[in-house]
XYZ file of C-alpha atoms in Angstrom:
86
model
C -71.385 -27.287 77.049
C -72.546 -29.756 74.473
C -69.810 -32.310 73.602
C -70.123 -31.355 69.887
C -69.899 -27.599 70.354
C -66.574 -25.759 69.950
C -65.799 -22.097 70.339
C -63.830 -20.480 67.583
C -62.258 -17.311 68.922
C -60.396 -14.779 66.839
C -56.856 -13.860 67.911
C -56.166 -10.684 65.944
C -55.199 -7.130 66.306
C -58.422 -5.936 64.787
C -60.983 -8.689 65.239
C -59.701 -10.032 68.597
C -62.345 -11.783 70.683
C -64.930 -12.304 67.900
C -66.384 -15.676 68.797
C -68.425 -18.256 66.903
C -69.761 -21.487 68.339
C -69.974 -24.428 65.945
C -71.207 -28.017 66.052
C -68.149 -29.965 64.863
C -70.306 -32.829 63.435
C -70.873 -30.667 60.351
C -67.187 -30.073 59.471
C -64.535 -32.347 58.123
C -61.449 -30.171 57.994
C -59.810 -26.929 59.013
C -60.903 -25.104 55.831
C -64.571 -25.683 56.489
C -64.267 -24.363 60.052
C -62.326 -21.369 59.010
C -64.741 -20.580 56.153
C -67.707 -20.805 58.530
C -65.945 -18.429 60.931
C -65.065 -16.040 58.153
C -68.515 -16.002 56.618
C -70.008 -15.297 60.061
C -67.574 -12.450 60.734
C -68.067 -10.932 57.292
C -71.832 -11.144 57.665
C -71.568 -9.189 60.935
C -69.355 -6.576 59.361
C -71.676 -6.123 56.361
C -74.795 -5.882 58.516
C -73.235 -3.075 60.425
C -71.698 -1.246 57.447
C -68.165 -1.496 58.693
C -66.639 -0.750 55.324
C -63.024 -0.162 56.473
C -63.130 -3.325 58.586
C -64.420 -5.264 55.598
C -61.363 -4.064 53.562
C -59.144 -5.234 56.450
C -61.029 -8.561 56.634
C -60.517 -9.087 52.865
C -56.707 -8.807 53.343
C -56.575 -11.143 56.365
C -55.189 -14.672 56.311
C -57.146 -16.597 58.941
C -55.684 -19.897 60.140
C -55.553 -22.322 63.082
C -52.265 -23.355 64.573
C -53.170 -24.187 68.178
C -54.815 -27.514 67.350
C -54.711 -30.192 64.749
C -58.069 -31.296 63.369
C -58.140 -34.489 65.446
C -57.749 -32.476 68.649
C -60.654 -30.284 67.607
C -62.856 -33.338 67.131
C -61.802 -35.099 70.366
C -61.174 -32.362 72.938
C -63.987 -30.051 73.893
C -62.163 -28.591 76.910
C -60.097 -26.021 74.975
C -61.232 -23.177 72.833
C -59.936 -22.967 69.283
C -58.169 -19.761 68.314
C -58.269 -18.535 64.744
C -55.373 -16.226 64.042
C -54.668 -13.657 61.394
C -51.532 -12.142 62.877
C -48.749 -14.400 61.579
């Protein structure tokens, strides 16, 4: 895997396993990463007309608590989990 690529994987009751790969050179904080992930997930839901899942998505509070941002930048050996369950 490219040293700049990171996998963002959803840890969620509904969206569990949804994965987005990003190039960390284009992000400067957690919010930007999470927003990219959310936009990608929402686009997928909209393209497939998952109306009830979109409602659930809109109520979700996505966040990262397995890494700090420095770890994301420096460590490409661990996947990053985006949670909405806590």
